[in-house]
Amino acid sequence: MIYLDNSATTKPWPEVMETFIKASGDYFGNPSSMHQLGKDAGILLSKARDSAASMLGVEAEEVIFTSGGSESNALAVQGTMKALASRGKHAVTTVMEHPSVLKQFQDQEKQGAEVTYLQPGSDGRITASQVIQALRKDTVLVSIIRVQNEIGTVQPIEEIGRELAAFPKIYFHTDDVQGAGKLPIDLTYVDLYSLSSHKFHGVRGAGILVKKKGKNPAPLIMGGAQENGMRAGTENVPAAAAMVKALRLSREAYQASNGRLRELHNKMTNHYQGMTGVEINTPASGSVPYILNISVKHSKPEAIVEELSGRGIYISSKSACSSKEKNTDSVLGACGYTKERAETALRISLSAETTEQDIDELLRACSSIFPAVQLVVGGK
Amino acid sequence: MASAIYLDHAATTPMLPEVIETITKSMQDSYGNASSIHRMGRDARKQLDKARSMLAETIRADARDIVFTSGGTEANNLALTGYARANKENGKHIITSAVEHHAVLHPLEKLQQEGFDVTFLPVDQTGAVSLDQLKAAFREDTILVSIMHSNNETGVLQPVEDIAAFVKNTRAAMHTDAVQSYGLSNLDVEKLGVDMLSVSAHKINGPKGTGFLYIRRGTLVDPLHAGGEQERRKRAGTENVPGAAGFAKAAEEKTLSREQAAADLSALKKHFLSRLEEEAVSFAVNGEVSRTQPHIVNIYLPGVQMESFLVQLDMEGIYASSGSACTAGSMQPSHVIEAMYPGEERAYSSIRFSFGIGNTLEEIDKTAAVIGKIIKRS
């Protein structure tokens, strides 16, 4: 089996599962309980929080554990727009956000907010000056995806943050669900930062929102004093401990395999560039080595996914959470690609464990499948 | 730790070995994203569907009416906030009780700030709300009634079926927080007559971070957070398939052993109370004991200061609680006991013991003896 859909979800590292199992057994107490078992669970949770904070370069109290990336994004966007409503109703974001950010803004628009959607340049990137130019007197939030989940482009978050530092009242959020654990980031000038455990080989149902001191979005889930009042509900201690373990292991593994993944990326790019009717959507520079997006002319991407799936190779036709939606307003389309190119896109996403052999097999399979699929569709 | 006695099962429970096994297996073998269209995704989807069907069956619901959440708190927030926002054109009045869990009370307080009008029904010393008082509080513009199935601090069961029967003949919807009842009470959503019901996995020896909200077809609920299309657009986010599978496994085990477990837990409770008497401990049960869940008993120990009492129990390796764990950290007197015995000092001297899998009569004996010893000492 060759799993190349690591942007949809990843397999937990074995050590992560060990941590999860051990914590579930030995530290099952409720951290809010006063007795020893509760305290033990609370201590493990604090350790996980400290460790996450030190890896992310923030303070422990700035780490909010959530149920995942979608909740972190919702808390950042919805929570900020609500909390700062009296100050202003304008936000700046991009056309290429994940639905968990985009739909939040669409909801906010229905409630009277105004949102500016920035368009990336031909290199797939937003510039800091674009962001600054879009600011208004009533802007309260800027939210920009760090690593685009379908194309793999990396936005200059640090630079945007530095420029935005001149506007200290505006909250700056970045959705780093696709970059966390895989690509280092400096959070000095980022106020709110989302990540999801299962995208970097952690367990499901866990995420983090980094929330800098003094930045206070309104909580979404109420009913207990957990997470400093930012997120109620019995803490998922085993999942949090396992997530932080995964963050550490992934940072090491992806740093070590960065060069190798880049070579595999180049190999794929070269191969596909040599194939008739195949276009590369991921820009050669300014993108991560573990995501490659291509379009296959005159094809039904679902048919290719299915063919590959039959051969034990798993890739994606589009972001998993929108797989079931009709593809009319795709990210690629919004980024300026033609409709056909957007509708025939495929995403190949690698993990630190992907081998050259895996890629060779994928490329061999594509060489035989693509022409056949293109013929079938072309013949209609 | 071998000698530790865990009597705080209402706060959280250890996972059953077979639940851990199910989760582990799911993480290893079915880690695909249930929204992916390739085989790994389809396998995960199948597992999620299976878990949903099994859980639906435990409350006699249609699988399509089960929305997975990150737990009981989120399920309650979704039910209350989601329903109120989706139905605000029909009215702004909501009825609940003063003894609900904070996961119900806090979102309702937030809704009050948004312009909703909330009536908090009082309870009597049995801990129960009265249908007559609810009827009296009911208004033309009442859109929602939320009454918990059983109380997390006292175990007192509420007359949910009677209330739901009344609400059914109105335009309002009925929600019940069944977090403490699920796995012990026979919850049949048709018989109960509720439109929404909240459940949490970690209270039934399942995993943390998982729960569900039952939403009867036709009941309009706005999502707490929009995003992906998961859970019929009621709850965005990559589905926690291993969590759901583990939850279903725990529910299956609980359902199979439900009647036996209820009998065993009742026996433990009865034994506990009679042993306390034998130890000549002066105490009173908070709430009408014949109307409580078998796994919870909340006792008033006159003159005892609960904080130091809990510390002493803890030193003896006995883990109990003063009220719900979510407020225990802050050591506020229980709002539940205060509502039942207003103006009395009972809330400062009441302890909750909650039983579950693994507890034995010997542990109960030791606990009663320790309580006797501590009280004699003080």
GROMACS .gro file of C-alpha atoms in nm, chain A residues 22-245:
model
  224
   22LYS     CA    1  -0.039   0.472   2.828
   23ALA     CA    2  -0.209   0.801   2.908
   24SER     CA    3  -0.552   0.642   2.862
   25GLY     CA    4  -0.462   0.379   3.117
   26ASP     CA    5  -0.251   0.556   3.377
   27TYR     CA    6  -0.380   0.910   3.349
   28PHE     CA    7  -0.749   0.868   3.283
   29GLY     CA    8  -0.854   1.104   3.562
   30ASN     CA    9  -1.039   1.427   3.498
   31PRO     CA   10  -0.787   1.712   3.538
   32SER     CA   11  -1.056   1.915   3.710
   33SER     CA   12  -1.086   1.656   3.987
   34MET     CA   13  -0.909   1.745   4.310
   35HIS     CA   14  -0.785   1.397   4.394
   36GLN     CA   15  -0.450   1.245   4.301
   37LEU     CA   16  -0.575   1.080   3.984
   38GLY     CA   17  -0.715   1.411   3.865
   39LYS     CA   18  -0.394   1.590   3.962
   40ASP     CA   19  -0.186   1.332   3.777
   41ALA     CA   20  -0.390   1.388   3.463
   42GLY     CA   21  -0.358   1.762   3.516
   43ILE     CA   22   0.019   1.734   3.547
   44LEU     CA   23   0.043   1.533   3.226
   45LEU     CA   24  -0.171   1.794   3.050
   46SER     CA   25   0.051   2.075   3.180
   47LYS     CA   26   0.360   1.894   3.062
   48ALA     CA   27   0.206   1.854   2.719
   49ARG     CA   28   0.115   2.221   2.716
   50ASP     CA   29   0.465   2.329   2.827
   51SER     CA   30   0.624   2.110   2.567
   52ALA     CA   31   0.397   2.238   2.288
   53ALA     CA   32   0.465   2.594   2.399
   54SER     CA   33   0.839   2.551   2.395
   55MET     CA   34   0.834   2.391   2.050
   56LEU     CA   35   0.615   2.671   1.916
   57GLY     CA   36   0.811   2.942   2.094
   58VAL     CA   37   0.515   3.073   2.292
   59GLU     CA   38   0.409   3.065   2.654
   60ALA     CA   39   0.223   2.771   2.805
   61GLU     CA   40  -0.084   2.976   2.886
   62GLU     CA   41  -0.103   3.074   2.518
   63VAL     CA   42  -0.167   2.714   2.413
   64ILE     CA   43  -0.539   2.626   2.394
   65PHE     CA   44  -0.620   2.262   2.333
   66THR     CA   45  -0.917   2.212   2.097
   67SER     CA   46  -1.085   1.922   1.921
   68GLY     CA   47  -0.896   1.990   1.598
   69GLY     CA   48  -0.806   2.228   1.320
   70SER     CA   49  -1.162   2.320   1.223
   71GLU     CA   50  -1.247   2.418   1.577
   72SER     CA   51  -0.921   2.611   1.615
   73ASN     CA   52  -0.995   2.805   1.297
   74ALA     CA   53  -1.354   2.871   1.400
   75LEU     CA   54  -1.247   2.990   1.742
   76ALA     CA   55  -0.992   3.223   1.584
   77VAL     CA   56  -1.217   3.370   1.315
   78GLN     CA   57  -1.567   3.359   1.463
   79GLY     CA   58  -1.436   3.426   1.813
   80THR     CA   59  -1.237   3.730   1.706
   81MET     CA   60  -1.513   3.879   1.491
   82LYS     CA   61  -1.752   3.843   1.785
   83ALA     CA   62  -1.515   3.969   2.049
   84LEU     CA   63  -1.409   4.273   1.847
   85ALA     CA   64  -1.747   4.352   1.688
   86SER     CA   65  -1.774   4.679   1.875
   87ARG     CA   66  -1.439   4.790   1.735
   88GLY     CA   67  -1.500   4.702   1.373
   89LYS     CA   68  -1.653   4.460   1.125
   90HIS     CA   69  -1.387   4.428   0.859
   91ALA     CA   70  -1.150   4.139   0.804
   92VAL     CA   71  -0.884   4.054   0.547
   93THR     CA   72  -0.829   3.700   0.425
   94THR     CA   73  -0.749   3.523   0.098
   95VAL     CA   74  -0.943   3.335  -0.169
   96MET     CA   75  -0.746   3.020  -0.099
   97GLU     CA   76  -0.836   2.952   0.262
   98HIS     CA   77  -0.953   2.612   0.380
   99PRO     CA   78  -1.334   2.584   0.409
  100SER     CA   79  -1.304   2.588   0.790
  101VAL     CA   80  -1.186   2.950   0.759
  102LEU     CA   81  -1.373   3.050   0.445
  103LYS     CA   82  -1.714   2.938   0.570
  104GLN     CA   83  -1.654   3.120   0.897
  105PHE     CA   84  -1.606   3.442   0.703
  106GLN     CA   85  -1.911   3.373   0.486
  107ASP     CA   86  -2.114   3.331   0.806
  108GLN     CA   87  -1.974   3.656   0.938
  109GLU     CA   88  -2.070   3.833   0.615
  110LYS     CA   89  -2.429   3.715   0.660
  111GLN     CA   90  -2.418   3.881   1.000
  112GLY     CA   91  -2.300   4.211   0.862
  113ALA     CA   92  -1.923   4.178   0.851
  114GLU     CA   93  -1.722   4.295   0.550
  115VAL     CA   94  -1.445   4.074   0.427
  116THR     CA   95  -1.170   4.145   0.174
  117TYR     CA   96  -1.052   3.834  -0.007
  118LEU     CA   97  -0.698   3.875  -0.138
  119GLN     CA   98  -0.602   3.715  -0.466
  120PRO     CA   99  -0.256   3.556  -0.491
  121GLY     CA  100  -0.018   3.651  -0.772
  122SER     CA  101   0.083   3.414  -1.051
  123ASP     CA  102   0.337   3.264  -0.811
  124GLY     CA  103   0.051   3.163  -0.581
  125ARG     CA  104   0.160   3.405  -0.313
  126ILE     CA  105   0.009   3.693  -0.122
  127THR     CA  106   0.246   3.977  -0.042
  128ALA     CA  107   0.272   4.173   0.280
  129SER     CA  108   0.203   4.498   0.098
  130GLN     CA  109  -0.117   4.352  -0.047
  131VAL     CA  110  -0.232   4.283   0.309
  132ILE     CA  111  -0.136   4.628   0.435
  133GLN     CA  112  -0.313   4.796   0.144
  134ALA     CA  113  -0.633   4.608   0.222
  135LEU     CA  114  -0.648   4.731   0.581
  136ARG     CA  115  -0.919   4.975   0.684
  137LYS     CA  116  -0.984   5.173   0.997
  138ASP     CA  117  -1.235   4.912   1.107
  139THR     CA  118  -1.023   4.605   1.028
  140VAL     CA  119  -1.011   4.374   1.328
  141LEU     CA  120  -0.873   4.051   1.184
  142VAL     CA  121  -0.630   3.929   0.920
  143SER     CA  122  -0.641   3.555   0.858
  144ILE     CA  123  -0.406   3.391   0.609
  145ILE     CA  124  -0.344   3.026   0.542
  146ARG     CA  125   0.023   2.932   0.580
  147VAL     CA  126   0.050   2.625   0.357
  148GLN     CA  127  -0.230   2.597   0.105
  149ASN     CA  128  -0.379   2.252   0.149
  150GLU     CA  129  -0.437   2.175  -0.217
  151ILE     CA  130  -0.145   2.341  -0.396
  152GLY     CA  131   0.118   2.352  -0.123
  153THR     CA  132   0.215   2.717  -0.164
  154VAL     CA  133   0.367   2.880   0.143
  155GLN     CA  134   0.261   3.231   0.235
  156PRO     CA  135   0.511   3.476   0.387
  157ILE     CA  136   0.347   3.473   0.729
  158GLU     CA  137   0.650   3.602   0.922
  159GLU     CA  138   0.686   3.897   0.686
  160ILE     CA  139   0.315   3.979   0.691
  161GLY     CA  140   0.325   3.958   1.069
  162ARG     CA  141   0.614   4.199   1.091
  163GLU     CA  142   0.428   4.454   0.877
  164LEU     CA  143   0.110   4.405   1.076
  165ALA     CA  144   0.297   4.470   1.398
  166ALA     CA  145   0.244   4.839   1.320
  167PHE     CA  146  -0.128   4.777   1.373
  168PRO     CA  147  -0.130   4.617   1.717
  169LYS     CA  148  -0.508   4.624   1.756
  170ILE     CA  149  -0.562   4.395   1.458
  171TYR     CA  150  -0.550   4.023   1.535
  172PHE     CA  151  -0.336   3.823   1.295
  173HIS     CA  152  -0.434   3.458   1.252
  174THR     CA  153  -0.272   3.192   1.044
  175ASP     CA  154  -0.415   2.849   0.968
  176ASP     CA  155  -0.108   2.627   0.973
  177VAL     CA  156  -0.285   2.293   0.967
  178GLN     CA  157  -0.074   2.185   0.667
  179GLY     CA  158   0.255   2.324   0.790
  180ALA     CA  159   0.267   2.255   1.163
  181GLY     CA  160   0.517   1.986   1.252
  182LYS     CA  161   0.651   1.989   0.897
  183LEU     CA  162   0.778   2.339   0.831
  184PRO     CA  163   0.931   2.558   1.104
  185ILE     CA  164   0.765   2.891   1.177
  186ASP     CA  165   0.844   3.193   1.389
  187LEU     CA  166   0.534   3.302   1.576
  188THR     CA  167   0.674   3.627   1.713
  189TYR     CA  168   0.431   3.837   1.509
  190VAL     CA  169   0.141   3.593   1.489
  191ASP     CA  170  -0.146   3.640   1.736
  192LEU     CA  171  -0.353   3.330   1.662
  193TYR     CA  172  -0.223   3.007   1.517
  194SER     CA  173  -0.418   2.688   1.433
  195LEU     CA  174  -0.288   2.336   1.404
  196SER     CA  175  -0.439   1.989   1.384
  197SER     CA  176  -0.293   1.675   1.540
  198HIS     CA  177  -0.395   1.422   1.276
  199LYS     CA  178  -0.218   1.610   0.998
  200PHE     CA  179   0.122   1.544   1.156
  201HIS     CA  180   0.086   1.182   1.266
  202GLY     CA  181  -0.098   1.253   1.591
  203VAL     CA  182  -0.436   1.116   1.689
  204ARG     CA  183  -0.773   1.243   1.569
  205GLY     CA  184  -0.984   1.487   1.761
  206ALA     CA  185  -0.706   1.710   1.890
  207GLY     CA  186  -0.572   2.047   1.786
  208ILE     CA  187  -0.425   2.365   1.922
  209LEU     CA  188  -0.508   2.728   1.892
  210VAL     CA  189  -0.218   2.945   2.000
  211LYS     CA  190  -0.368   3.259   2.143
  212LYS     CA  191  -0.124   3.527   2.243
  213LYS     CA  192  -0.171   3.705   2.573
  214GLY     CA  193  -0.410   3.997   2.549
  215LYS     CA  194  -0.575   3.857   2.234
  216ASN     CA  195  -0.910   3.727   2.342
  217PRO     CA  196  -1.150   3.577   2.090
  218ALA     CA  197  -1.494   3.486   2.231
  219PRO     CA  198  -1.519   3.117   2.321
  220LEU     CA  199  -1.736   2.891   2.106
  221ILE     CA  200  -1.794   2.614   2.357
  222MET     CA  201  -1.894   2.715   2.707
  223GLY     CA  202  -1.961   2.527   3.027
  224GLY     CA  203  -1.647   2.492   3.232
  225ALA     CA  204  -1.330   2.676   3.323
  226GLN     CA  205  -1.101   2.451   3.121
  227GLU     CA  206  -0.840   2.602   2.888
  228ASN     CA  207  -0.852   2.934   3.072
  229GLY     CA  208  -1.221   2.968   2.994
  230MET     CA  209  -1.148   2.962   2.620
  231ARG     CA  210  -1.278   2.611   2.560
  232ALA     CA  211  -1.507   2.414   2.793
  233GLY     CA  212  -1.525   2.038   2.814
  234THR     CA  213  -1.332   1.763   2.992
  235GLU     CA  214  -0.979   1.781   2.860
  236ASN     CA  215  -0.878   1.506   2.622
  237VAL     CA  216  -0.553   1.439   2.805
  238PRO     CA  217  -0.443   1.125   2.618
  239ALA     CA  218  -0.499   1.289   2.280
  240ALA     CA  219  -0.321   1.609   2.386
  241ALA     CA  220  -0.020   1.417   2.518
  242ALA     CA  221  -0.011   1.207   2.202
  243MET     CA  222  -0.041   1.518   1.982
  244VAL     CA  223   0.253   1.688   2.146
  245LYS     CA  224   0.457   1.371   2.107
   0.00000   0.00000   0.00000
